[in-house]
Coordinates of C-alpha atoms (C1' of nucleotides) in Angstrom, one line a residue:
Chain Z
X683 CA 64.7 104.1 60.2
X684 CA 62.7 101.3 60.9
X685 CA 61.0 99.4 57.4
X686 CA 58.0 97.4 59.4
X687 CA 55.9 98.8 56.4
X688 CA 55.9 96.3 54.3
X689 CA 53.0 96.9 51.9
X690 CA 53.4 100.7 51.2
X691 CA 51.6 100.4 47.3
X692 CA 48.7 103.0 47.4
X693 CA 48.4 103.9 43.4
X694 CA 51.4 101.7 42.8
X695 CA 50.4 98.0 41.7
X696 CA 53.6 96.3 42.7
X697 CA 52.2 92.6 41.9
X698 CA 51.5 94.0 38.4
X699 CA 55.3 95.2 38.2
X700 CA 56.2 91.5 39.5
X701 CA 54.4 90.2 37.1
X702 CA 55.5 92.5 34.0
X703 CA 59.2 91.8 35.7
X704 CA 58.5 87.8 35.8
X705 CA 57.2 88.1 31.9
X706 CA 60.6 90.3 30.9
X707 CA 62.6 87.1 32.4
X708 CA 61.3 84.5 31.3
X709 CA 61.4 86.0 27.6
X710 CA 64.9 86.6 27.9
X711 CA 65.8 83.1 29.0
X712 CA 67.4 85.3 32.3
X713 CA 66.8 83.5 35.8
X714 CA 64.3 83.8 38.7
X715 CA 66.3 85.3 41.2
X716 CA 65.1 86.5 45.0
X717 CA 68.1 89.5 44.3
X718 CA 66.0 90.2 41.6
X719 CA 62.5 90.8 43.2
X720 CA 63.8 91.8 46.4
X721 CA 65.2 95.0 44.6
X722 CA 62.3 95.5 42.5
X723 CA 60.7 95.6 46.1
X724 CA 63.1 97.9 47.8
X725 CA 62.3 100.4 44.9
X726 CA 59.0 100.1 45.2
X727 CA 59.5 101.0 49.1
X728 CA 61.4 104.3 48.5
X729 CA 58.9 105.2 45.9
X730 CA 61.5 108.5 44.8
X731 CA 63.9 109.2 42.5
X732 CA 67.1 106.9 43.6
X733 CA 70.5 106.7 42.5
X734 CA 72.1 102.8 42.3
X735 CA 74.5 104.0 45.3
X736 CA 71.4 105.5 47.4
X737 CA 69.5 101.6 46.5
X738 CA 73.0 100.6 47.8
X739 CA 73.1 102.2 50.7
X740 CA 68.8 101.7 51.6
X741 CA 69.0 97.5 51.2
X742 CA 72.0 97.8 53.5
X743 CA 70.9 99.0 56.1
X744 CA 67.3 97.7 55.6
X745 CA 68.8 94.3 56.5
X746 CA 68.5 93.3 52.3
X747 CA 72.4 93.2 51.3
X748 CA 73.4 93.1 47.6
X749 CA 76.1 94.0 46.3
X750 CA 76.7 96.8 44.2
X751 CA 77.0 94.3 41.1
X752 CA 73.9 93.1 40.9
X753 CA 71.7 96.1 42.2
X754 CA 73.3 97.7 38.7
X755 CA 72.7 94.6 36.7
X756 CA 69.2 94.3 38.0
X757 CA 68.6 98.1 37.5
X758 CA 69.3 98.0 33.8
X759 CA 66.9 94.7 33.3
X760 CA 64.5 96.9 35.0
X761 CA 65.2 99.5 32.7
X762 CA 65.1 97.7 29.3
X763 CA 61.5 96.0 30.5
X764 CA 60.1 99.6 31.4
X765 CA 59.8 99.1 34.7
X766 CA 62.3 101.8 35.6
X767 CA 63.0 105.4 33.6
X768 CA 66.6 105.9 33.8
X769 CA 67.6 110.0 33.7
X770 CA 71.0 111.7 33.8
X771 CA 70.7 115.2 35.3
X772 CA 73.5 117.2 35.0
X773 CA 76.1 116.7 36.7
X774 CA 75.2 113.8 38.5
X775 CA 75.2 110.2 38.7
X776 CA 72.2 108.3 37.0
X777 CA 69.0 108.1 38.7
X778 CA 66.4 105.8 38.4
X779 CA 62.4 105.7 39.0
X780 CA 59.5 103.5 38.8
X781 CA 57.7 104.4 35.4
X782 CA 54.3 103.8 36.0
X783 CA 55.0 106.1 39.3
X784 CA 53.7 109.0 37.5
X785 CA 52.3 108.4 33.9
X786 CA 54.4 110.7 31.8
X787 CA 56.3 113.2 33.6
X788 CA 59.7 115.4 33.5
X789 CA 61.5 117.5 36.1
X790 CA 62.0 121.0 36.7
X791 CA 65.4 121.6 38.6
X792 CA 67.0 124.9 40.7
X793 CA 70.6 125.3 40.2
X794 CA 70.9 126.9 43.3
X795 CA 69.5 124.6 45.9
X796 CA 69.4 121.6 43.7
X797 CA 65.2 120.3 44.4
X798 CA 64.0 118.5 41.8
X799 CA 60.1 119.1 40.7
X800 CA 58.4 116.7 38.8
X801 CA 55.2 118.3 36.3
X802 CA 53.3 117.0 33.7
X803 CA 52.8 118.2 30.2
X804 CA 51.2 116.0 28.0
X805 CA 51.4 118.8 25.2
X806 CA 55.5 117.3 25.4
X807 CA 53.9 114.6 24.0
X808 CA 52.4 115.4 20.6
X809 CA 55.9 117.3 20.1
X810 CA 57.5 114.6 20.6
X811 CA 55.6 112.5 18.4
X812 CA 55.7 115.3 15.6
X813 CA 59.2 115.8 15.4
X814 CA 60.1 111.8 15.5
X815 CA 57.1 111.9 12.2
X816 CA 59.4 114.4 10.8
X817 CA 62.4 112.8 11.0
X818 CA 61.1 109.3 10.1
X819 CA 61.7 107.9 13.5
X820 CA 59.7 106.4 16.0
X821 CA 59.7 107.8 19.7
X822 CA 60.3 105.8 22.9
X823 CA 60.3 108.0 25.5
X824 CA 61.4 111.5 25.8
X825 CA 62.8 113.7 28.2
X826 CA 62.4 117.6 28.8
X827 CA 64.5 119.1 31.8
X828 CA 64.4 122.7 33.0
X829 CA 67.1 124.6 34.6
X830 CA 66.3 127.4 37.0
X831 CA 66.8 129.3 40.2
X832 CA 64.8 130.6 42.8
X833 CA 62.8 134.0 42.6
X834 CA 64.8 134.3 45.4
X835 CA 67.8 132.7 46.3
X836 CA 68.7 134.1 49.3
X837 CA 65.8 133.2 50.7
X838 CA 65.3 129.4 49.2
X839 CA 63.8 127.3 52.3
X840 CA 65.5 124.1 50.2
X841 CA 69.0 125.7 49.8
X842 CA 71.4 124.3 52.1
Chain O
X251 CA 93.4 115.7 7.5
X252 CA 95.0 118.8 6.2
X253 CA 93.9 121.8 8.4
X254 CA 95.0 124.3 5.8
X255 CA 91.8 126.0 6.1
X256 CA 92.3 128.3 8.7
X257 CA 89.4 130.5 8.4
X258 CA 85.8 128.2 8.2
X259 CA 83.4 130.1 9.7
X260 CA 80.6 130.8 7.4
X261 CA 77.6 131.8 9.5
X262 CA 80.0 131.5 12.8
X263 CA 80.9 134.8 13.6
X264 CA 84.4 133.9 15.1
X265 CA 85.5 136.6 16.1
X266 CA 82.3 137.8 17.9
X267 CA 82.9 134.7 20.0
X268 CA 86.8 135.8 20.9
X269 CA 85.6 138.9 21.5
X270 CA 82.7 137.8 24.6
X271 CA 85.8 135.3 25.3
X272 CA 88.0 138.1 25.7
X273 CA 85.3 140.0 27.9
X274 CA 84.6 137.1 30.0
X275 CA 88.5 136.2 31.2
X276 CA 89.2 140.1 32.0
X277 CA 85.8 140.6 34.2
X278 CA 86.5 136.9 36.0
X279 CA 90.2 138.2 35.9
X280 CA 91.2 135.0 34.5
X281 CA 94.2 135.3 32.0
X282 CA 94.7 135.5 28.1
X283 CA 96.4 132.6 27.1
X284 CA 97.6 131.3 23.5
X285 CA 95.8 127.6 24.4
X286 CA 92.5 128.9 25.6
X287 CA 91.9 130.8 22.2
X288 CA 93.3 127.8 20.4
X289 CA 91.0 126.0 22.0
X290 CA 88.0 128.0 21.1
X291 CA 89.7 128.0 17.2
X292 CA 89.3 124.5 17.1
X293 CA 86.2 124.1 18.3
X294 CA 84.9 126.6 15.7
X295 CA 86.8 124.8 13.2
X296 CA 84.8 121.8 14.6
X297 CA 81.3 122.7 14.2
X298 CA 79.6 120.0 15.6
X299 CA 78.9 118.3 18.9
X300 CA 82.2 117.1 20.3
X301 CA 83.1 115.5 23.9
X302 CA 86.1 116.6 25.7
X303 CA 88.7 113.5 24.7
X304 CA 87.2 114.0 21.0
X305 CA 88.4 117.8 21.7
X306 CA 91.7 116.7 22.8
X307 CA 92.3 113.7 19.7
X308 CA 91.1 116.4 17.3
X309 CA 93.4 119.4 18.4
X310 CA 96.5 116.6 19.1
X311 CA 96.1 115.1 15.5
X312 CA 96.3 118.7 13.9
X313 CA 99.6 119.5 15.7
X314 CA 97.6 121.8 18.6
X315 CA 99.4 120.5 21.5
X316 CA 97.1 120.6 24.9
X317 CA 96.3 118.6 27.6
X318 CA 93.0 117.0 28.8
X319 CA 93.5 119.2 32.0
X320 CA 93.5 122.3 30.5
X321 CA 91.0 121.1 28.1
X322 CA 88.7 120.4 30.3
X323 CA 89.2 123.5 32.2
X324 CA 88.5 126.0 29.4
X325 CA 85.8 124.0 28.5
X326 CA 84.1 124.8 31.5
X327 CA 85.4 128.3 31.1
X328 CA 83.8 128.6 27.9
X329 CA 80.8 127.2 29.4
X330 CA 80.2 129.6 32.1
X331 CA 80.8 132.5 29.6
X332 CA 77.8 130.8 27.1
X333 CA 79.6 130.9 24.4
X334 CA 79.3 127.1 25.1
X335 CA 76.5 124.3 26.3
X336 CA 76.9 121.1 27.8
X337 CA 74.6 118.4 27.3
X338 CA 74.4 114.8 28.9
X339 CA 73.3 112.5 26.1
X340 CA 72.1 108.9 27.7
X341 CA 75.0 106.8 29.2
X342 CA 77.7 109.0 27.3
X343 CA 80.0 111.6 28.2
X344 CA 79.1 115.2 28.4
X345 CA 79.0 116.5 25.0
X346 CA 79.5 120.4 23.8
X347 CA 78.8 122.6 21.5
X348 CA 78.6 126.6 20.4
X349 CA 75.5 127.9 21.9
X350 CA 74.9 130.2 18.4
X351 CA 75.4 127.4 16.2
X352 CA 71.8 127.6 16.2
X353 CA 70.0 129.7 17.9
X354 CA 68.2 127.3 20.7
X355 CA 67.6 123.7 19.7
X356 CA 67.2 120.6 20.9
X357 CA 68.2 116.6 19.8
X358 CA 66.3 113.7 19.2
X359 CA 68.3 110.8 19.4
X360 CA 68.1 107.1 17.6
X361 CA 68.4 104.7 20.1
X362 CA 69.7 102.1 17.1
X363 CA 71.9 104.0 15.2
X364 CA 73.1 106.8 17.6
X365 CA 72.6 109.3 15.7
X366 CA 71.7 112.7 16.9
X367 CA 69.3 115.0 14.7
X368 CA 69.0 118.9 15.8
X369 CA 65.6 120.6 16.0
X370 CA 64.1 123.8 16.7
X371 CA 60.7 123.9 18.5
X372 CA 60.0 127.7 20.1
X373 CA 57.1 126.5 21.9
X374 CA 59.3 124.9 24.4
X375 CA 60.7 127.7 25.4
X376 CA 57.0 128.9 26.7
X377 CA 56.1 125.6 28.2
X378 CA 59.0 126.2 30.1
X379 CA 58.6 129.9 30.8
X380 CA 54.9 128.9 32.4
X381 CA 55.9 126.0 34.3
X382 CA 59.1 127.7 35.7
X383 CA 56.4 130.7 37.0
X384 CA 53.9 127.7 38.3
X385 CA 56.8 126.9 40.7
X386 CA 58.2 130.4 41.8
X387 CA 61.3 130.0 39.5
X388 CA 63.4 131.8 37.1
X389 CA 64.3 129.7 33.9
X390 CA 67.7 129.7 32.7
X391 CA 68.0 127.0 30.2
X392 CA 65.6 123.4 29.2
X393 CA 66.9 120.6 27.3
X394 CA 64.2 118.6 25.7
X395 CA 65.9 115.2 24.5
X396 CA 63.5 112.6 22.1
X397 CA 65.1 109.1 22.6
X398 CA 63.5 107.0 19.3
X399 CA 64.5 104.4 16.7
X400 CA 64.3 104.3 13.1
X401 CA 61.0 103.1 11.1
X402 CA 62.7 100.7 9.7
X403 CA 65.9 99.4 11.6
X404 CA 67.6 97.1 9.5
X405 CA 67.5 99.4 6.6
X406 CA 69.3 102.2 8.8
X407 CA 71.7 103.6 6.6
X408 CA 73.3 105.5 9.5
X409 CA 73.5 102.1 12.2
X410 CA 77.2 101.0 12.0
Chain F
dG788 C1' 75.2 68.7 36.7
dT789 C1' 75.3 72.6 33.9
dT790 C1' 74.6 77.3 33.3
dC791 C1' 73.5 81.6 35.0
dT792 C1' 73.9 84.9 38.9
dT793 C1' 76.1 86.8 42.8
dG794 C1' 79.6 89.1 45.4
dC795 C1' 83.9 90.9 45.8
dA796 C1' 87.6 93.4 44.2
dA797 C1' 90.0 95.1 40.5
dA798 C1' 89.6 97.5 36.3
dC799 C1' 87.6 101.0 33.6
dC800 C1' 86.1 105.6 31.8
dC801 C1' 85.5 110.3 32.4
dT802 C1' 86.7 114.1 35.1
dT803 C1' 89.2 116.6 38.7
dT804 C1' 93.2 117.6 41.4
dG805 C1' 98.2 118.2 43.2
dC806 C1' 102.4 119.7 42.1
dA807 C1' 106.4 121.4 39.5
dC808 C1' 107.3 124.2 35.6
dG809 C1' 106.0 127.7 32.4
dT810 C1' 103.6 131.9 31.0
dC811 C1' 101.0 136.2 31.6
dT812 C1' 100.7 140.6 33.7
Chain I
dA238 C1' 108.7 139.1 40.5
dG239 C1' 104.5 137.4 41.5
dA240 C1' 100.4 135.0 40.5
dC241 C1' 98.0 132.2 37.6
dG242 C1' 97.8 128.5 34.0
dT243 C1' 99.6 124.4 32.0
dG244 C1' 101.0 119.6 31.7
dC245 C1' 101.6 115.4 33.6
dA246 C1' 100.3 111.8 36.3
dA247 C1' 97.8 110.3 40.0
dA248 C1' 93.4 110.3 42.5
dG249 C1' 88.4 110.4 42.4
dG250 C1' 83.6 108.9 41.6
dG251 C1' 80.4 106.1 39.2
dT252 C1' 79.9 102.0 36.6
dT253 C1' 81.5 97.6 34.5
dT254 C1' 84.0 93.4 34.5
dG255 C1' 86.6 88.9 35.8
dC256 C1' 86.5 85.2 38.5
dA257 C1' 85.3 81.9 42.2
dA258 C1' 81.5 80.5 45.0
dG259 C1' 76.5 79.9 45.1
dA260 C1' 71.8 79.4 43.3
dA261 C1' 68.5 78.3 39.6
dC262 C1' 67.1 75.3 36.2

DNA sequence: GTTCTTGCAAACCCTTTGCACGTCT
DNA sequence: AGACGTGCAAAGGGTTTGCAAGAAC
């Protein structure tokens, strides 16, 4: 419960992010604001997959309050600089994550106790880029999600 | 806007589908009503993507009476059954459409114009098979969605 | 000082739910 | 007759928006 860490960053260059994030503003003609970089901070923290509401719920109680408002406004600036990858899993609210967290990567999900695996497949890639060729299109980003349930669901240590 | 044409399906096999309908509601023991086989006529007659309210406009404008309730709920009857899948396209509303319309294919989507182009690709249906067995799961279904944007985007003919 | 951003609450959209009425078995 | 399904409207969750107060420029 307690948040004395507060220089987690292993792999994760978060003064490289500031920086891309500072850039993205000042483009854009939008303001420096400590709301701003105090949730690019938070989210750097968690270092997870995160929904606005969980952000919410984390800078609350961290002592960091923002409203709901601007933690949304803030996580779609984040998004169109490609700072954050935005998904929508199925039935679910959006969830965000830091895209340089893991280079290129997609999730693998059980229906039955509702985990969420992250893999890599770089042959996704060359798909991807063949099919946009195809079509005459250009690809941004792409997203591959799998659906499945445990060998044995009885027995699933994650189901609930 | 005529719906004279009663009898569309050309490689839909229609009644196949009211037929695994059929099955489905007497093994659930859910009941044969007139609105939940309109329901599936209109979306045959539909053959495309659709999202529930387009559902409900579409089958209100041709004089089929129902409500976004029941909608809804056959919808996710339908679903269940597979005659039916669901996807969640970026920020919109869960879109749906007959799962043998074609056989297993996936959408690549122009983040410009908002189009959304169908593909086949069998070799995701192996990436998923192996990484499903990497993690001691069983796959039931992958959705593989390529977000792009046109070579050339002013020329778009489809951006509105 | 002006303009943009924040925070709050209300509005909004999509979807689900409660309840009275209608329909299937 | 009894149970389930429908339709309506209201509630629900997630997200966006309008407006007044505050911060950035």
């Amino acid at each position: 419960m307690s948040t004395a860490n507060d220089t987690p960053a292993e792999a994760l260059d978060l003064d490289a992010l500031k920086k891309q994030f500072a850039d993205f503003l000042r483009e854009k003609m939008y303001r420096n604001t400590q709301e701003r970089y105090r949730i690019l901070d938070r989210i750097a923290e968690l270092d997870r997959h995160f929904s606005a509401d969980e952000l919410y719920v984390y800078m609350n109680n961290a002592g960091d309050k923002a409203s709901r408002a601007t933690i949304y406004s803030t996580l779609d600036l984040l998004n169109k600089c490609g700072i954050l990858v935005k998904h929508r899993f199925q039935g679910e609210s959006a969830h965000f994550e830091l895209a340089n967290r893991m280079p290129h990567h997609d999730h693998l999900m059980c229906n039955e106790c509702g985990r969420i695996i992250e893999f890599r497949e770089p042959a996704l890639d060359e798909i991807a880029r063949q099919i946009c060729e195809a079509n005459g299109l250009k690809p941004v980003e792409h997203s591959f999600q799998i659906f499945a349930v445990c060998n044995d669901t009885l027995n699933c240590e994650f189901n609930k």
